[in-house]
Short mmCIF file of C-alpha atoms and ligand atoms in Angstrom, two decimals:
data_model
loop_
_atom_site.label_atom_id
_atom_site.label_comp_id
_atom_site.label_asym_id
_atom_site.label_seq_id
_atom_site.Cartn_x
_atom_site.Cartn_y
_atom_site.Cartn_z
CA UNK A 280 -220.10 1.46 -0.16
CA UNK A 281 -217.03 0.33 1.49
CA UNK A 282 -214.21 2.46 2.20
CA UNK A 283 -211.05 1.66 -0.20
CA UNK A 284 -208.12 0.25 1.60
CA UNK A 285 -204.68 0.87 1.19
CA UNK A 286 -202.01 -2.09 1.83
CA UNK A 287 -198.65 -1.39 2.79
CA UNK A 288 -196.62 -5.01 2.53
CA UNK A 289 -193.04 -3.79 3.80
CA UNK A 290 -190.19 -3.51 6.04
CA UNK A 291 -190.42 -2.08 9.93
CA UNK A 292 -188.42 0.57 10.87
CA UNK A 293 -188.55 0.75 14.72
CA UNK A 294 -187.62 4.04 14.61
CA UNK A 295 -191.09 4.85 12.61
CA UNK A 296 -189.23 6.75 10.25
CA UNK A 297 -189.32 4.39 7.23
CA UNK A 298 -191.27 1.13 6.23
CA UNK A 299 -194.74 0.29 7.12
CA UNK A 300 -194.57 2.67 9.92
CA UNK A 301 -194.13 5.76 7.58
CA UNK A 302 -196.25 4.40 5.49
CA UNK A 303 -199.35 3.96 8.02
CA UNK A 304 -199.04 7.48 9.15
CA UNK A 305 -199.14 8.75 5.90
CA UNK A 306 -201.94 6.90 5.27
CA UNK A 307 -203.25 8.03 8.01
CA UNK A 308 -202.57 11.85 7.58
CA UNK A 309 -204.13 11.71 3.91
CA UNK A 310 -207.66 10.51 5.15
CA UNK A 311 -207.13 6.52 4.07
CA UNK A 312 -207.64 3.45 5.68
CA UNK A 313 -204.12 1.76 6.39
CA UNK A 314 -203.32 -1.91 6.51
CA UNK A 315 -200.05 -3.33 6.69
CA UNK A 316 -197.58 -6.90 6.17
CA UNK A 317 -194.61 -7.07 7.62
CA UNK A 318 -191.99 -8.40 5.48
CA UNK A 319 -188.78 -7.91 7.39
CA UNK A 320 -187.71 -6.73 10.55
CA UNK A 321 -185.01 -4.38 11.01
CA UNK A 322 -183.18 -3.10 13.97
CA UNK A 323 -182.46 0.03 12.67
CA UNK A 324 -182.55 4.36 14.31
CA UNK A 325 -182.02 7.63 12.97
CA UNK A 326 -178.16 6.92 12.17
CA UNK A 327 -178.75 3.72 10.14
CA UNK A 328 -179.52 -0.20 10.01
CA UNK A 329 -177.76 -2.09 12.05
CA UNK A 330 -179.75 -5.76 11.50
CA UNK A 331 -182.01 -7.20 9.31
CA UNK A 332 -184.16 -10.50 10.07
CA UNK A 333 -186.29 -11.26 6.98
CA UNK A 334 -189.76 -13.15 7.98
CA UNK A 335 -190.68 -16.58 6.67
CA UNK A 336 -192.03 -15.94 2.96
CA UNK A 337 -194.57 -18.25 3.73
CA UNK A 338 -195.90 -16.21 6.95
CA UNK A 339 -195.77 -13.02 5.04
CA UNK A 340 -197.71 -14.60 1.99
CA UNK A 341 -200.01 -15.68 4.74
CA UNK A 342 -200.70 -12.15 6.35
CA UNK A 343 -201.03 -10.34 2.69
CA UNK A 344 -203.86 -13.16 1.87
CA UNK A 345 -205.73 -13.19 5.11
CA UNK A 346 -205.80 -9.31 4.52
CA UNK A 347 -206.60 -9.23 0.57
CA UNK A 348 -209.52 -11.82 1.71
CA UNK A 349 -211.16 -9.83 4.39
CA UNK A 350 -210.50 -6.06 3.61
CA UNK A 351 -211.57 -4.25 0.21
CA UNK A 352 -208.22 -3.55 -0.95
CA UNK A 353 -207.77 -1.39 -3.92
CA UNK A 354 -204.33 -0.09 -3.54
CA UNK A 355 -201.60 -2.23 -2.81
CA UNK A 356 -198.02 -0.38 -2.03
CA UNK A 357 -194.81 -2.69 -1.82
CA UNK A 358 -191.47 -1.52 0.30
CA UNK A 359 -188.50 -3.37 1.42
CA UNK A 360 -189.23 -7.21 0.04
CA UNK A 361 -185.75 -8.46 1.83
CA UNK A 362 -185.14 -12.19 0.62
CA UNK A 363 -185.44 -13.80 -2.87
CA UNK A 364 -188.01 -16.69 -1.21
CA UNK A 365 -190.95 -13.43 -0.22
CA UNK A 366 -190.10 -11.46 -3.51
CA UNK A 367 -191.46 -15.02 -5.07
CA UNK A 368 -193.99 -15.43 -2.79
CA UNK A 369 -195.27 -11.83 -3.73
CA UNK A 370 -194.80 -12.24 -7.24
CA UNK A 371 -197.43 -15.01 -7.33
CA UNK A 372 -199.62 -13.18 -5.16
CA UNK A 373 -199.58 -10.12 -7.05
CA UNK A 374 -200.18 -11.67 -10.02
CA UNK A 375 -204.11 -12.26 -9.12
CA UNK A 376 -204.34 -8.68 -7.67
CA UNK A 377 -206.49 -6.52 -10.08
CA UNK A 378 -206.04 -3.31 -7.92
CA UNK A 379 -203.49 -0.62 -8.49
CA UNK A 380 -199.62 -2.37 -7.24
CA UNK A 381 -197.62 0.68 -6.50
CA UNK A 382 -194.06 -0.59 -5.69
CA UNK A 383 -191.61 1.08 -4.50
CA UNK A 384 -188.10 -0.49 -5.35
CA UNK A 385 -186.12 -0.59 -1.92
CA UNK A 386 -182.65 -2.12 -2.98
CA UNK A 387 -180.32 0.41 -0.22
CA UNK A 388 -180.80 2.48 2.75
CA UNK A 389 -179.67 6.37 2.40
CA UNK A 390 -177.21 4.76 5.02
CA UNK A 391 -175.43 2.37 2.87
CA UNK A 392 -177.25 -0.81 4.30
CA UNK A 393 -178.95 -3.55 1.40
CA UNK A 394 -182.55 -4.11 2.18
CA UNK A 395 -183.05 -6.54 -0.81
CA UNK A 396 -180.54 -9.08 -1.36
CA UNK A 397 -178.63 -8.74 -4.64
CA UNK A 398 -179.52 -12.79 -5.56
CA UNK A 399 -183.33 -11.63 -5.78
CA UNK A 400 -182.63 -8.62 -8.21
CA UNK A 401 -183.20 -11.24 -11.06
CA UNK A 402 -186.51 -12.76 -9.58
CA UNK A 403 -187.80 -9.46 -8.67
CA UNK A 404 -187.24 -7.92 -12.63
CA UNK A 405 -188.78 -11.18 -13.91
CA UNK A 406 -191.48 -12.18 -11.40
CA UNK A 407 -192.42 -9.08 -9.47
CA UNK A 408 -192.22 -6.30 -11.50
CA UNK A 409 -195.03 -7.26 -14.08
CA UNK A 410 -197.25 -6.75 -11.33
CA UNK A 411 -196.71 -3.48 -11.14
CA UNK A 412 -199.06 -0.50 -11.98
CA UNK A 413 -196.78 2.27 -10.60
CA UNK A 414 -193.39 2.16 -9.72
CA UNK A 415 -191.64 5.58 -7.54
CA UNK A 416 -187.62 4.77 -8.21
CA UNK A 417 -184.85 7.10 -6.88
CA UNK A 418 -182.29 7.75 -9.77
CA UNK A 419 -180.12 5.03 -8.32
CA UNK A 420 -182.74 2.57 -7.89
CA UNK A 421 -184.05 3.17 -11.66
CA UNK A 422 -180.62 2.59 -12.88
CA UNK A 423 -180.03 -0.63 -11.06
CA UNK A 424 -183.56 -1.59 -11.87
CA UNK A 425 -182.70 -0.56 -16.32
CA UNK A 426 -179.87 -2.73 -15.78
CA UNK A 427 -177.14 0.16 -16.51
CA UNK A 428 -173.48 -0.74 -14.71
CA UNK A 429 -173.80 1.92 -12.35
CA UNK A 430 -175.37 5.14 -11.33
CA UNK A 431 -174.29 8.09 -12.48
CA UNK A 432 -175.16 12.01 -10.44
CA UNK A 433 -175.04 13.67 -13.40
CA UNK A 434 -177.46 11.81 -15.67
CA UNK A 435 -179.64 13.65 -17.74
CA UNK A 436 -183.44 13.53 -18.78
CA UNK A 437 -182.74 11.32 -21.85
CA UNK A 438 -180.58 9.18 -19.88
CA UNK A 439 -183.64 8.51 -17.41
CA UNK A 440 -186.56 8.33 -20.42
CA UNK A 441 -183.97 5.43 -21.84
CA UNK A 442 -183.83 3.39 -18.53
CA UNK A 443 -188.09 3.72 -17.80
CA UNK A 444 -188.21 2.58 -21.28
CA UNK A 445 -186.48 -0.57 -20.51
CA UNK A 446 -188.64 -1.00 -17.66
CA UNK A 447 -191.88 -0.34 -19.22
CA UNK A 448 -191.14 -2.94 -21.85
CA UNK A 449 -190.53 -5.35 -19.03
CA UNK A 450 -193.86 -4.47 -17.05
CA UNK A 451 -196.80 -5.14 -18.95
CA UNK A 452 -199.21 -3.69 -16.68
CA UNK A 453 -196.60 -0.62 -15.71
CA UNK A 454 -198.54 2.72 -16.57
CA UNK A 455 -195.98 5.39 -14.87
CA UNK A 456 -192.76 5.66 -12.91
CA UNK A 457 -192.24 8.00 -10.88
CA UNK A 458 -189.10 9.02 -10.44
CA UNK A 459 -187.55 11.06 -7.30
CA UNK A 460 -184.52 13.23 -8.35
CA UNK A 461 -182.85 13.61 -4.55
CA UNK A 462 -179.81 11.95 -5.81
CA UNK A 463 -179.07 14.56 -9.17
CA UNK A 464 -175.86 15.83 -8.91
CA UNK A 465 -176.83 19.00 -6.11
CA UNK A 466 -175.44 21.91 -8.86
CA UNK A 467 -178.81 23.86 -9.07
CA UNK A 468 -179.75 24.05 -5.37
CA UNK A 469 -183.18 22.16 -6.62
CA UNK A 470 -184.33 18.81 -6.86
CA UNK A 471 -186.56 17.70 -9.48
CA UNK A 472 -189.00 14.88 -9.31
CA UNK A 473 -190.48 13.62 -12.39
CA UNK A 474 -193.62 11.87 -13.41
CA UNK A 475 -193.00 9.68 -16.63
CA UNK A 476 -195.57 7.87 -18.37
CA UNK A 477 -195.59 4.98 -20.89
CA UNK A 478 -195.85 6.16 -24.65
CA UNK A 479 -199.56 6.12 -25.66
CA UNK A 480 -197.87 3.97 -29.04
CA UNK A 481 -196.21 0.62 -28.13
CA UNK A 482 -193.38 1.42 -30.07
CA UNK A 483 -193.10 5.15 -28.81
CA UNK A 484 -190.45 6.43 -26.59
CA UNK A 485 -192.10 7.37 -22.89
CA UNK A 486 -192.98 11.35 -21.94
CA UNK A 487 -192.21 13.52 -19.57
CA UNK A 488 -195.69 14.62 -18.38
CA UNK A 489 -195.05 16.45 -15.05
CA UNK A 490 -192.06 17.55 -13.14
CA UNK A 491 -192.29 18.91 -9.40
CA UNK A 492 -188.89 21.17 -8.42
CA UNK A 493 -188.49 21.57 -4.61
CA UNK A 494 -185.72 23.56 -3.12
CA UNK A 495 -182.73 20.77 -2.23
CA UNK A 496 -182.20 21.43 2.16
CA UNK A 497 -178.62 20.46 3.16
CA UNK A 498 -178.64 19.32 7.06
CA UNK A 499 -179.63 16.14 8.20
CA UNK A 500 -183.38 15.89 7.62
CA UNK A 501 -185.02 12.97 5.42
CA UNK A 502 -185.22 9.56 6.79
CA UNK A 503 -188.07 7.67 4.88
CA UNK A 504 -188.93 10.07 1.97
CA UNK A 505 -188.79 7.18 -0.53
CA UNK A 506 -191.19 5.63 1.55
CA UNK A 507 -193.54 8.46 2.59
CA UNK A 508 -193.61 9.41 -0.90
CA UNK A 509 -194.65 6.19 -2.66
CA UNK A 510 -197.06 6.38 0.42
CA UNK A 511 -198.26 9.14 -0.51
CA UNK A 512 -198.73 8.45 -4.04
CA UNK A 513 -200.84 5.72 -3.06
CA UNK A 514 -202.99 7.29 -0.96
CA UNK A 515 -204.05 10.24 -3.29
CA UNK A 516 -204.51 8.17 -6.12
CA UNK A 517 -207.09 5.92 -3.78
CA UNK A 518 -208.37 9.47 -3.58
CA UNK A 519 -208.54 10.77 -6.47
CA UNK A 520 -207.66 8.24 -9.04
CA UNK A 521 -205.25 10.49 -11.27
CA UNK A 522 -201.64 9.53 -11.56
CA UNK A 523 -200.96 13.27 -12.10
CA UNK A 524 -202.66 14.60 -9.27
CA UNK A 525 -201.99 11.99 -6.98
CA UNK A 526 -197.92 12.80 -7.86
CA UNK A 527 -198.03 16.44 -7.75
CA UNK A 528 -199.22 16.54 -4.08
CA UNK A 529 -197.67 13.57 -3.31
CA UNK A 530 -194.01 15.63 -4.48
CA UNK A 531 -195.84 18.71 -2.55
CA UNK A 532 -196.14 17.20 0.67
CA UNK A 533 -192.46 15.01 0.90
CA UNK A 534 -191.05 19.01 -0.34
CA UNK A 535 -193.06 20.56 2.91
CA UNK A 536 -192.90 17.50 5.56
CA UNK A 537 -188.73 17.86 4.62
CA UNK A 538 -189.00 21.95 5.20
CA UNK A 539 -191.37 21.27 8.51
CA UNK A 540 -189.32 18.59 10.17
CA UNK A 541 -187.35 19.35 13.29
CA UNK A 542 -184.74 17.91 14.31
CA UNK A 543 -185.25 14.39 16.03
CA UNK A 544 -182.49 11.77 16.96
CA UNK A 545 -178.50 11.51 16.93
CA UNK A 546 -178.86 10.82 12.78
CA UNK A 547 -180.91 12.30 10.00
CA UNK A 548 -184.31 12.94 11.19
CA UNK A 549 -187.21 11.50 10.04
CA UNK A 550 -190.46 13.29 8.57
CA UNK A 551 -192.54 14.46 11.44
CA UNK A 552 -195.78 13.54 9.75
CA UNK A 553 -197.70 13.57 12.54
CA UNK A 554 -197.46 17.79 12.28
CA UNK A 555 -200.64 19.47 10.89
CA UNK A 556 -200.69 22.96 11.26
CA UNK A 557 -202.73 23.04 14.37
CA UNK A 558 -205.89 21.22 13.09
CA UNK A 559 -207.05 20.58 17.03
CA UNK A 560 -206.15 24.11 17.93
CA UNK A 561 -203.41 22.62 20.10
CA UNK A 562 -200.01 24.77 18.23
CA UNK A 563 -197.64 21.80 16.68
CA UNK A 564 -194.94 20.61 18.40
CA UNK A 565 -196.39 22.10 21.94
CA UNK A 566 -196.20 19.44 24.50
CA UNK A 567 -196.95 19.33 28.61
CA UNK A 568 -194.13 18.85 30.64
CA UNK A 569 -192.69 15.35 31.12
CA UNK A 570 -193.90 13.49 34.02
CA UNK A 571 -191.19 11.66 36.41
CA UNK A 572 -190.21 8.97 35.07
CA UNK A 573 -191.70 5.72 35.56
CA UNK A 574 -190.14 2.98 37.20
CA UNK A 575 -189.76 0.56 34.37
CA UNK A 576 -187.34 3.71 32.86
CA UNK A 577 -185.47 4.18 35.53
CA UNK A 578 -182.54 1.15 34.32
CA UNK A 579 -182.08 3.69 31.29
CA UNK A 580 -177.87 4.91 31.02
CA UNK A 581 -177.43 8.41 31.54
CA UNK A 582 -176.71 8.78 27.68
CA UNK A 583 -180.39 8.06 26.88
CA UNK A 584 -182.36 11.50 27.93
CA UNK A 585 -185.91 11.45 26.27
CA UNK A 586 -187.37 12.70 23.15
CA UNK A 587 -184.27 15.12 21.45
CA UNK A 588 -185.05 17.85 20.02
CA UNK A 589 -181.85 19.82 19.04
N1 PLP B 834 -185.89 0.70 6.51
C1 PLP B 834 -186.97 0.27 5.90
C2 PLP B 834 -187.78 -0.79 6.58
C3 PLP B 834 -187.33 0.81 4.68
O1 PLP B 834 -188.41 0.36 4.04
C4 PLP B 834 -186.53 1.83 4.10
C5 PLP B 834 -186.86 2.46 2.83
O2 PLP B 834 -187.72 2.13 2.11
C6 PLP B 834 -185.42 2.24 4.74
C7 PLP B 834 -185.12 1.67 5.95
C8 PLP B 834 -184.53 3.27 4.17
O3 PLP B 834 -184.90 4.52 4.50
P1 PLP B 834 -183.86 5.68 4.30
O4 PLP B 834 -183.06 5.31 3.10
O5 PLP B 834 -184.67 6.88 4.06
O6 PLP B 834 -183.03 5.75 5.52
#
């Protein structure tokens, strides 16, 4: 039988913190076979984005379909989209995709930067969305995404079972949002992730079915944990093909890759994914010494000194 695929279609992040680049190495860690579409290209490091250059739609319609037409993809997972002209071109692709479509609604970096452009908020509700099987919103993304005027830290449960109703009555196909709670008003010292799942009754409201609570870290740790966890999602579903399971440990590992993570660049760090608890008996973060440096680095300013690790 052929191995599953999973197919990240998103934004890079040269920094590999976010975008496809998180999203392959979670892949990766997680035992699954990555592809990936670039949709955008960002200029972009640990302290924010400082440029965005969204591909041709056409060009990234034509990587997604010489991938889908080659590779037995079952789980498609959708990141920054950047222009209204590839969230159409997606949209009609998507629409003939009869895998699982989890997307992951990138509308704003943590830094403040837009990575969709607010013209293609309308095409992506009516054109996109339906495709969806899964979506993984932060509270300010569901918000935006329900249509509410603006996001508020201290909304409650109800609040957030209103606004995925709205969204599962747009998205026919939508079977559960999951929805990351980072951006809850910080009074408990926790953050609570929730898994919420359409009513088994048209007309019911949607339910609660699993919450993951994860102590909240202050310092500057978390670049790409939208990303790693709708990753993440993905992958264990291709795994184990339960949307409960699959978001428990998906919740399980973004909690432990945030309380692992050292340190790493002048801005908020991102998740060092690539640490596994010594699987090739070589202790984590252990490396031999530098060599000199080549010649090629030797034009480098004195301000740029190697890997940091503060
Ligand atoms: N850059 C790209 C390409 C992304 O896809 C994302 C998030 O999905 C980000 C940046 C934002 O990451 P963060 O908000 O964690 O900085």
């Amino acid at each position: 039988m052929p191995c599953p695929v999973a197919f990240s279609i998103a934004g890079s992040d040269p920094s590999g913190g976010a975008g496809v680049q998180a999203d392959l190495k979670t892949f990766c860690r997680l035992g699954v076979y990555g592809a990936a579409a670039i949709t955008c290209i960002t200029v972009q490091d640990t302290r924010g984005v400082q440029r965005i250059h969204c591909l041709e739609a056409e060009l990234v319609a034509d990587q997604v379909r010489a991938v889908l037409h080659d590779l037995p993809v079952s789980h498609i997972k959708t990141g920054m989209l950047g222009s209204t002209a590839i969230v159409r071109q997606l949209g009609n692709i998507l629409a003939q995709f009869r895998g699982e479509v989890i997307v992951d609604p990138v509308l704003i970096s943590s830094s403040g930067h837009p990575l969709l452009a607010p013209e293609a908020m309308d095409i992506l509700l009516r054109h996109f969305l339906p495709a969806a099987t899964v979506l993984t919103p932060n509270l300010p993304e569901l918000t935006h995404l329900a249509g509410r005027p603006s996001f508020d830290s201290a909304m409650n449960e109800n609040d957030l079972l209103t606004a995925c109703a709205t969204l599962f009555a747009r998205a026919p196909r939508l079977r559960a949002i999951c929805v990351t709670g980072g951006h809850a008003r910080a009074a408990t010292g926790e953050v609570v992730d929730r898994l919420v799942l359409r009513a088994p009754a048209s007309a019911g409201r949607p339910v609660v079915a699993a919450r993951h609570t994860h102590p909240r870290l202050t310092g500057e740790i978390g670049h790409g944990t939208g990303c790693t966890f709708a990753a993440a999602f993905t992958a264990y579903h291709l795994r184990l093909g339960d949307d409960a399971r699959a978001f428990a440990r998906a919740a399980g590992l973004v909690a432990d890759l945030l309380a692992a993570s050292p340190p790493l660049g002048r801005g908020t760090a991102p998740l060092a994914h690539h640490l596994q608890g010594a699987a090739d008996g070589i202790p984590d973060a252990s490396f031999a010494a530098p060599k000199a440096a080549s010649p090629s680095c030797k034009t480098r300013d004195a301000t740029q000194t190697g890997p940091q690790h503060r």
